[in-house]
PDB file of C-alpha atoms in Angstrom:
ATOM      1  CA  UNK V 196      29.842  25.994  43.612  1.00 66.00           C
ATOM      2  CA  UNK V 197      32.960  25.981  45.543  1.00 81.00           C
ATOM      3  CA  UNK V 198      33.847  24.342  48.741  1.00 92.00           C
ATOM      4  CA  UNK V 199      34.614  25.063  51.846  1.00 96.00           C
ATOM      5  CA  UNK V 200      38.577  26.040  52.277  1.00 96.00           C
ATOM      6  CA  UNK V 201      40.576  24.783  54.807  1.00 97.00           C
ATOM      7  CA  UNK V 202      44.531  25.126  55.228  1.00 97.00           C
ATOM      8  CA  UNK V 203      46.725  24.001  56.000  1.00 97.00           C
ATOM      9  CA  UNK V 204      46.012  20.946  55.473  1.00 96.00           C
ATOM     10  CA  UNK V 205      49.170  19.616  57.360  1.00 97.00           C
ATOM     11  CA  UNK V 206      50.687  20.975  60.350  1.00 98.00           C
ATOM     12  CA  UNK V 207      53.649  19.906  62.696  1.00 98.00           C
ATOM     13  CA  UNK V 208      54.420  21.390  65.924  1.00 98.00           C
ATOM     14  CA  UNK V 209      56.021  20.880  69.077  1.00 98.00           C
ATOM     15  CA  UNK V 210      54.242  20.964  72.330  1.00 97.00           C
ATOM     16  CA  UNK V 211      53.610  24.793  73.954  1.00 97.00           C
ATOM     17  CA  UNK V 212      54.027  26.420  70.628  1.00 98.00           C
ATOM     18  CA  UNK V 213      51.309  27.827  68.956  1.00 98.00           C
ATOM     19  CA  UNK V 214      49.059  27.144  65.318  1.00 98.00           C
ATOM     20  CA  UNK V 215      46.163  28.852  63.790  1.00 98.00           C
ATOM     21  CA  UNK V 216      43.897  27.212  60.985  1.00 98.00           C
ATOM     22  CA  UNK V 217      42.057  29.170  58.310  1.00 97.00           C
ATOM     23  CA  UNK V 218      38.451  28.083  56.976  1.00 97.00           C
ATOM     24  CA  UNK V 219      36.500  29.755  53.915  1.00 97.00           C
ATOM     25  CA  UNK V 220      33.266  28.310  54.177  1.00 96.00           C
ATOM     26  CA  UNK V 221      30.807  27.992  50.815  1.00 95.00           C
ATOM     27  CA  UNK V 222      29.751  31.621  49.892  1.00 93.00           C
ATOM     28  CA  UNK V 223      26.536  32.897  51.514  1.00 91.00           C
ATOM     29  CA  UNK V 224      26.413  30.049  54.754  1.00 92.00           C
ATOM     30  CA  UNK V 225      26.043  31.844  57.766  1.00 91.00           C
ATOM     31  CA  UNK V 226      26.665  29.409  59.616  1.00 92.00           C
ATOM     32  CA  UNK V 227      29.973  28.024  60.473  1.00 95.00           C
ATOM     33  CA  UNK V 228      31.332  24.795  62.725  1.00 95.00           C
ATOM     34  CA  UNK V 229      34.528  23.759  63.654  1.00 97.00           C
ATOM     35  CA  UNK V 230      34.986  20.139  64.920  1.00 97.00           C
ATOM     36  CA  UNK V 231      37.699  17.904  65.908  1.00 97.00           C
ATOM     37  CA  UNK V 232      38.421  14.818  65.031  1.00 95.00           C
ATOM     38  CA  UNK V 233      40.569  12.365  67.231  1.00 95.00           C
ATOM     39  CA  UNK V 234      41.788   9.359  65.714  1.00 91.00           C
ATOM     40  CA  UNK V 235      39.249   6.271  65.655  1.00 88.00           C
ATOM     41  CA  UNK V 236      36.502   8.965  67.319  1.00 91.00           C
ATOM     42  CA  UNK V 237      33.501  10.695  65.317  1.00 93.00           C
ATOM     43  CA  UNK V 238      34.160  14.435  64.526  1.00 95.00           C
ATOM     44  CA  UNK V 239      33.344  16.797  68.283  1.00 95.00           C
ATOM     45  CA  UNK V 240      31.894  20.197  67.980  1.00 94.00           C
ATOM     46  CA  UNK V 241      33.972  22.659  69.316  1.00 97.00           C
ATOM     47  CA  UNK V 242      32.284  26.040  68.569  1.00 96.00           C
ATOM     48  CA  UNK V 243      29.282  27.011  66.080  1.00 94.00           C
ATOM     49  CA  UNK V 244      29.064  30.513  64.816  1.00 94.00           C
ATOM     50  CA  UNK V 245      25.753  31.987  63.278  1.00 90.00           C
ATOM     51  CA  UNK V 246      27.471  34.737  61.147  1.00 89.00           C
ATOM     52  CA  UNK V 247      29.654  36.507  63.569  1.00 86.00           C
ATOM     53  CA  UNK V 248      28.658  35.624  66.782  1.00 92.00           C
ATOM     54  CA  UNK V 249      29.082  32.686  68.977  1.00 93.00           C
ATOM     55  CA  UNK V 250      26.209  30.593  69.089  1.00 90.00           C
ATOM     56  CA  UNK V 251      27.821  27.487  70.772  1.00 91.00           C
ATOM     57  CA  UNK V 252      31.558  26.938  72.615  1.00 94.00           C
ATOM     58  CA  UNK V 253      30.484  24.792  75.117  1.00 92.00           C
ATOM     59  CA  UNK V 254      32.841  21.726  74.000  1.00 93.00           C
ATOM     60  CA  UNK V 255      36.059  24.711  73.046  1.00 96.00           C
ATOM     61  CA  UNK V 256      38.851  24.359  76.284  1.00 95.00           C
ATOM     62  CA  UNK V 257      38.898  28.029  76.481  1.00 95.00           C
ATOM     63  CA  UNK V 258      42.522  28.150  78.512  1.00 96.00           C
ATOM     64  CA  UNK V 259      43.687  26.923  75.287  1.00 97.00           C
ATOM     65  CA  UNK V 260      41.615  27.653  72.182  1.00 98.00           C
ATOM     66  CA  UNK V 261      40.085  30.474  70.674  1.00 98.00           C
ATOM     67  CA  UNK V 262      38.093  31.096  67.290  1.00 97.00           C
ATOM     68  CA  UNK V 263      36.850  34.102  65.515  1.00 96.00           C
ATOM     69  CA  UNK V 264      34.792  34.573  62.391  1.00 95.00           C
ATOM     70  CA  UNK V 265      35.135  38.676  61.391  1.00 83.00           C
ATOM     71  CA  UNK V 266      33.290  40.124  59.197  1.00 86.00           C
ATOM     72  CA  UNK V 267      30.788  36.658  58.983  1.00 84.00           C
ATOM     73  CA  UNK V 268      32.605  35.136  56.680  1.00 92.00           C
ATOM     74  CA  UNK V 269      36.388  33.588  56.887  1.00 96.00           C
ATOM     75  CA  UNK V 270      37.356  31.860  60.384  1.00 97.00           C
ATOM     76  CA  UNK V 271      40.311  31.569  62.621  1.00 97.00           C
ATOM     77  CA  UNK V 272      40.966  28.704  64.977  1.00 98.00           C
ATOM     78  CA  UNK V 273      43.684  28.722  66.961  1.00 98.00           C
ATOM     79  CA  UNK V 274      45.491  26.696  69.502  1.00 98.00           C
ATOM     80  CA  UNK V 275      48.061  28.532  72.267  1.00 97.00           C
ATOM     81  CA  UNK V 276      49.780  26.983  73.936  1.00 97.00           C
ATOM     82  CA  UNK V 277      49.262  23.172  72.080  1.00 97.00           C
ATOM     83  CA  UNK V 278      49.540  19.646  73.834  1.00 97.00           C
ATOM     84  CA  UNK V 279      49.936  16.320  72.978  1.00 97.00           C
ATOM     85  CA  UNK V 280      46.194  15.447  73.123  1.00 97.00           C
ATOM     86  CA  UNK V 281      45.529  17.989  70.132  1.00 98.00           C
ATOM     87  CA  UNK V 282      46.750  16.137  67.769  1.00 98.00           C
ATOM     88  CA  UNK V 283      43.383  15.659  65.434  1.00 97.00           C
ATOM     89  CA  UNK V 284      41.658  16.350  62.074  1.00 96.00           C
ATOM     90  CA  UNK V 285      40.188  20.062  62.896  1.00 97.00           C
ATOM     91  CA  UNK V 286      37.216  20.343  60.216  1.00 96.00           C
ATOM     92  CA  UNK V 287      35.003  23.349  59.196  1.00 97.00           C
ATOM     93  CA  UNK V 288      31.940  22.953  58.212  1.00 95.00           C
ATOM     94  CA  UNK V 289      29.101  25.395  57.042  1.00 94.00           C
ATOM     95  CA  UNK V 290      25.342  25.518  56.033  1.00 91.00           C
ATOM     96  CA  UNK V 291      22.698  27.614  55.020  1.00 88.00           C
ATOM     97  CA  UNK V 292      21.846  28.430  58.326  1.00 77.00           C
ATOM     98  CA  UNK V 293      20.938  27.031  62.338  1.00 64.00           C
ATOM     99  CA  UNK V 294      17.225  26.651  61.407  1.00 67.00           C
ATOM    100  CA  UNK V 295      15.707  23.878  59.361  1.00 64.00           C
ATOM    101  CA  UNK V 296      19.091  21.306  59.619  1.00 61.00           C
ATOM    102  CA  UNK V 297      20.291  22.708  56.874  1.00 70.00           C
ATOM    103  CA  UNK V 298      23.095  19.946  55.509  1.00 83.00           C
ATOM    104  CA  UNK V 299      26.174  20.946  56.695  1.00 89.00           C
ATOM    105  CA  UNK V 300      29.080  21.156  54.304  1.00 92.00           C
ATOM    106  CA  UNK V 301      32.561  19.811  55.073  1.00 94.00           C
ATOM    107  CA  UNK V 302      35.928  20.854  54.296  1.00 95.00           C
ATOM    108  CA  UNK V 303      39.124  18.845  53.880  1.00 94.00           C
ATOM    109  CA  UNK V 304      40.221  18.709  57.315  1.00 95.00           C
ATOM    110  CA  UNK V 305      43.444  20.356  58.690  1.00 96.00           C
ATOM    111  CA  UNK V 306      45.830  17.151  59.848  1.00 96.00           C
ATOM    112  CA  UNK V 307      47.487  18.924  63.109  1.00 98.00           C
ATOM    113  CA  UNK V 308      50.244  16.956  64.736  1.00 98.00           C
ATOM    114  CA  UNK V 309      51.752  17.774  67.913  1.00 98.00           C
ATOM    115  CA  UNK V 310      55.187  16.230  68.782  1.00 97.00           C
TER     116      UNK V 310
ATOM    117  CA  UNK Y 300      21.957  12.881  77.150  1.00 78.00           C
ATOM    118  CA  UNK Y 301      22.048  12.055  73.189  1.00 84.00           C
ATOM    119  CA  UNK Y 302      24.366   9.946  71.937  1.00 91.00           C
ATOM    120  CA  UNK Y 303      25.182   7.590  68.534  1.00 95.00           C
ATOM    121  CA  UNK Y 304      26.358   4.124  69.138  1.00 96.00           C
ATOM    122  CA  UNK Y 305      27.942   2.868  66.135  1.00 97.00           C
ATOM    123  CA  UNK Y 306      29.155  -1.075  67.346  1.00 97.00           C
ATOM    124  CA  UNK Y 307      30.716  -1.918  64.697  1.00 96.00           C
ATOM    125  CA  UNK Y 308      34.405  -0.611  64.159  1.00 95.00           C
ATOM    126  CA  UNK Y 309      35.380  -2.333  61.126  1.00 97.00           C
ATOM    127  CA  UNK Y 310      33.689  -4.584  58.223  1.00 97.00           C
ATOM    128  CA  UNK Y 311      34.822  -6.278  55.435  1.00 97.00           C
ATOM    129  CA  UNK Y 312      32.890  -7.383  52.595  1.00 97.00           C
ATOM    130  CA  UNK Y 313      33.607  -8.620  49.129  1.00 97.00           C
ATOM    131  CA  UNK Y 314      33.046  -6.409  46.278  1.00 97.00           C
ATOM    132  CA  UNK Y 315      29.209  -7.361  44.991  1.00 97.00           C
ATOM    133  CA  UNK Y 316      28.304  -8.263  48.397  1.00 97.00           C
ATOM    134  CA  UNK Y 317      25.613  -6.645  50.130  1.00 97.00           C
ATOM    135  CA  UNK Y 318      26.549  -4.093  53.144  1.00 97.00           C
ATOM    136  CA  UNK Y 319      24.176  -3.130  56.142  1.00 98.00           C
ATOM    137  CA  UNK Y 320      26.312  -0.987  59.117  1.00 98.00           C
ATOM    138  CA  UNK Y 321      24.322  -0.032  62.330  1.00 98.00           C
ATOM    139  CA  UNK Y 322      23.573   2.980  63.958  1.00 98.00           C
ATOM    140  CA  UNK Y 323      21.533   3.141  67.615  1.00 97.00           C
ATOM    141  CA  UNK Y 324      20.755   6.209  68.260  1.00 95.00           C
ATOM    142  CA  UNK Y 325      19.918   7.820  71.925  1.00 91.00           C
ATOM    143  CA  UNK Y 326      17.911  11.281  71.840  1.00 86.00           C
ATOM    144  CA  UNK Y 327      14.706  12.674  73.911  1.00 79.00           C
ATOM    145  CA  UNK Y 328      12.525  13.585  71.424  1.00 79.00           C
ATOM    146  CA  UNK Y 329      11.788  13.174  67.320  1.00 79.00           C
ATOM    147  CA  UNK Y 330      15.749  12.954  65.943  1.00 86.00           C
ATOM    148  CA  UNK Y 331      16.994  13.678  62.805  1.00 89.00           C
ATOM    149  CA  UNK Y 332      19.091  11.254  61.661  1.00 92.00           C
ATOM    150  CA  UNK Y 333      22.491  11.792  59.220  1.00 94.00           C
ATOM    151  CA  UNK Y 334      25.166   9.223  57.440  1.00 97.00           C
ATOM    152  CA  UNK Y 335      28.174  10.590  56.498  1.00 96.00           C
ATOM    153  CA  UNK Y 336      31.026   9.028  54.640  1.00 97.00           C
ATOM    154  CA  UNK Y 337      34.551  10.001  54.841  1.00 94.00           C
ATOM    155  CA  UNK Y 338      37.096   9.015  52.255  1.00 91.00           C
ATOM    156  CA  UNK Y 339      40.867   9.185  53.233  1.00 84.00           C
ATOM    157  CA  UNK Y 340      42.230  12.874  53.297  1.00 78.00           C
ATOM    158  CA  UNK Y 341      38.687  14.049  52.977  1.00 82.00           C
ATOM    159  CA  UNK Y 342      36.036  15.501  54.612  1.00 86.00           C
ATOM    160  CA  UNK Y 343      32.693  14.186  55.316  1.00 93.00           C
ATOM    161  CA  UNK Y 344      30.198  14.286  52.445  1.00 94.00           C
ATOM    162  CA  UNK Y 345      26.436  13.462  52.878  1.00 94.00           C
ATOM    163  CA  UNK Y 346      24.864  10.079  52.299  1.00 96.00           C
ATOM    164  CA  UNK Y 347      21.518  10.260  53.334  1.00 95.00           C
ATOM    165  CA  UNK Y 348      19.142  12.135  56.216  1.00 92.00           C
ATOM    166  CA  UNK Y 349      15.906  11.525  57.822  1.00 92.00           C
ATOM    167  CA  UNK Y 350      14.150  14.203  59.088  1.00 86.00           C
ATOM    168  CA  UNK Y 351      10.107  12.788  58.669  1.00 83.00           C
ATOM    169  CA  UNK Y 352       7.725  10.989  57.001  1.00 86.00           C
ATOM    170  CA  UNK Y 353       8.414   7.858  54.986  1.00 88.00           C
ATOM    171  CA  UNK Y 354      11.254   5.892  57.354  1.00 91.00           C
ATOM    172  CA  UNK Y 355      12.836   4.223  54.126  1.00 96.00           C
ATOM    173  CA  UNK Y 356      15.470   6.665  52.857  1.00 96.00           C
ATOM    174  CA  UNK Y 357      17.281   6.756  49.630  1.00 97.00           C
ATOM    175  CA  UNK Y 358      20.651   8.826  49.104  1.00 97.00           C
ATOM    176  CA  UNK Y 359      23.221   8.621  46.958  1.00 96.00           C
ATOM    177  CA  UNK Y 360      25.698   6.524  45.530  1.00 95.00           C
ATOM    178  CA  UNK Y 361      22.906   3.352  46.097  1.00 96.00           C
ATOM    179  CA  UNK Y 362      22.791   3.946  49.499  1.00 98.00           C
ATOM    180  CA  UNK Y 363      19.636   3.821  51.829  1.00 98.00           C
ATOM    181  CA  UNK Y 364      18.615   3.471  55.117  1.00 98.00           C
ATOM    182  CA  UNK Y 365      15.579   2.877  57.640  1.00 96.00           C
ATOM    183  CA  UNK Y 366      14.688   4.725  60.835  1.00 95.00           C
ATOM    184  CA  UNK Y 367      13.228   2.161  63.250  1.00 94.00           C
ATOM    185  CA  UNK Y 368      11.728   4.245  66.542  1.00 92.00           C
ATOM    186  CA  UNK Y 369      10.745   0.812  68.324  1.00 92.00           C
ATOM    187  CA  UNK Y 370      14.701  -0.068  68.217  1.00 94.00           C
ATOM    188  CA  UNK Y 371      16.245   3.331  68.323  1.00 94.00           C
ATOM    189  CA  UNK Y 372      18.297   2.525  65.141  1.00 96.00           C
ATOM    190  CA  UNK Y 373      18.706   4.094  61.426  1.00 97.00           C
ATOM    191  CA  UNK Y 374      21.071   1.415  59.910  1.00 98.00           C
ATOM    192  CA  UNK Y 375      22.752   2.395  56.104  1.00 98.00           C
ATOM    193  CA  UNK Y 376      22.382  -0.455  53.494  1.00 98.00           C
ATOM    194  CA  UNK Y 377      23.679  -1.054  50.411  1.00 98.00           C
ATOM    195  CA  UNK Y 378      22.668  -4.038  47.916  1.00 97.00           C
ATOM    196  CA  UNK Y 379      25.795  -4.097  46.016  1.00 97.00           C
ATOM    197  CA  UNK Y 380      28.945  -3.220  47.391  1.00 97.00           C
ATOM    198  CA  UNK Y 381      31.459  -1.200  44.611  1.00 96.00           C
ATOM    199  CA  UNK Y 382      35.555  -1.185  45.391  1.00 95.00           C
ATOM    200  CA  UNK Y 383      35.104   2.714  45.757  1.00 95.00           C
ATOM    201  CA  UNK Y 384      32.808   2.791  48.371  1.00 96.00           C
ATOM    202  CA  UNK Y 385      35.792   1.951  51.153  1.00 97.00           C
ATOM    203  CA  UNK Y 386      35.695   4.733  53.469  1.00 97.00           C
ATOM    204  CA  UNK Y 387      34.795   5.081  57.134  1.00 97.00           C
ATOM    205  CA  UNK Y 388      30.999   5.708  57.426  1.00 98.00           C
ATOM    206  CA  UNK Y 389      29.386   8.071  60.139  1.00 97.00           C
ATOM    207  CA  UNK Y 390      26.251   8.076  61.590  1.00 97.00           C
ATOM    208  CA  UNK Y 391      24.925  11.184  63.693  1.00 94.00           C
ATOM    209  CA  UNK Y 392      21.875  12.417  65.066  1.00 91.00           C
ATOM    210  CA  UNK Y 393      20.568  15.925  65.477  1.00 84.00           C
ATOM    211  CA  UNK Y 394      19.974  18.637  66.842  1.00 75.00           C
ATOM    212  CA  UNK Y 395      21.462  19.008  69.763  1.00 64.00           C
ATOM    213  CA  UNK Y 396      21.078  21.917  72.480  1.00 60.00           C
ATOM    214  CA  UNK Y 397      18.683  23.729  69.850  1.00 60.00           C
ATOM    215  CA  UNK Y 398      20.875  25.155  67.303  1.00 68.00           C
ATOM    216  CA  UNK Y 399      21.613  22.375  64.198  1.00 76.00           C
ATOM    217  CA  UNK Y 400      24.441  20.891  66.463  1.00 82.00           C
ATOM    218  CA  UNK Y 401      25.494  17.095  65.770  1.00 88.00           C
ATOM    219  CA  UNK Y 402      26.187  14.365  67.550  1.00 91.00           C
ATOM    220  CA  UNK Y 403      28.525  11.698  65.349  1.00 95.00           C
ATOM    221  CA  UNK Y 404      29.208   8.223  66.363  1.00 96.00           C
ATOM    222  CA  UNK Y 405      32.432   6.591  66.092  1.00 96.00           C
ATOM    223  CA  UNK Y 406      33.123   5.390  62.868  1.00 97.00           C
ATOM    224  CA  UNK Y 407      32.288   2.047  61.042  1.00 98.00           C
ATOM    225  CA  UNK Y 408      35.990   1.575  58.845  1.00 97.00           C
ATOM    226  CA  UNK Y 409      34.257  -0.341  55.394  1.00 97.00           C
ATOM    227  CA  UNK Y 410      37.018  -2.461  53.523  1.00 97.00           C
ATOM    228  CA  UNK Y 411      36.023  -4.225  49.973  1.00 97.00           C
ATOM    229  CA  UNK Y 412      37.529  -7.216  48.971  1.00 94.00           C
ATOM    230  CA  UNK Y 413      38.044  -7.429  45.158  1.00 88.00           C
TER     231      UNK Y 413
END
């Protein structure tokens, strides 16, 4: 069974420009996280989808980040315009579904580094 | 509000030694309890999780751990520490706000000493 995709998994930009991550998660989750991770902190939920639709942004800054997840499947995260503080592991996650704690499943991590 | 406590940043032990890192746990009702470990350039990967029932847990790689209500903790033990098992170790508690949402601690960093 395959993973869930992440890329890139390195990224480099300067303040105020913008970045987008990609995440495949395993086939047939309909559930989908994104989280960030801060250096030396635990991984922070930023938004939770339950197939296409939203079922948790209350930790995403809005002004600055949005996400999408067409079709139920693939996800976009993106980050416009970025700041210094952004500079984290964003990871994607997935499981079976919202019900039950299903075990979520992680992906690689994107390394994003703002300069 | 819930939150994971997870004191210790770093440990070192010596290869063959016996590990135990600590997790206190703060949550309103019956948790469910996750350890994660996290290799570098990785992503998290499932030790162990209590949900119910017996409060000894077994997971993989030799790992286990005990959920103790009385002291709000669900520490992750190992009897015999292997070289590969440096990584930083995550404990996390769920759900949160209804919907499967976790709450992760800080991070214990794990070194082995040959």
């Amino acid at each position: 069974e395959a993973g869930v995709a992440q890329s890139p998994r390195y990224k480099i930009i300067e303040k105020r420009q913008s970045v987008a991550f990609w995440c495949n998660p395993i086939s047939g989750h309909a559930t989908l996280y994104w989280y960030q991770q801060i250096l030396g902190q635990g991984p922070k939920l930023l938004i939770q989808f339950q197939n296409n639709g939203v079922v948790d942004d209350s930790q995403l800054p809005k002004d600055r980040f949005s996400a999408e997840r067409l079709k139920g499947v693939d996800s976009t995260l993106k980050i416009q315009p970025a700041k210094l503080e952004d500079s984290a592991v964003y990871l994607c996650a997935s499981s079976l579904s919202t019900q039950g704690n299903y075990e979520q499943y992680f992906g690689p991590g994107t390394r994003l580094t703002v300069t | 509000a819930q939150s994971v406590t997870q004191p210790d940043i770093h440990i070192t032990v010596s290869e063959g030694a016996s590990l135990e890192l600590r997790c206190n746990y703060s949550y309103g009702a019956t948790p469910y309890l996750f350890w994660y470990v996290q290799s570098p350039g990785q992503g998290l990967q499932l030790l162990l999780k209590y949900f119910s029932g017996d409060t000894l847990v077994q997971g993989i790689k030799g790992f286990e751990a005990e959920f103790k209500r009385s002291q709000s903790s669900f520490n992750l033990r190992k009897p015999s520490v292997h070289w590969s098992d440096a990584a930083e170790y995550f404990c996390a508690v769920g759900p949160s706000g209804g919907y499967n949402k976790l709450i992760f601690g800080a991070g214990t960093r794990l070194a082995v000493h040959p």
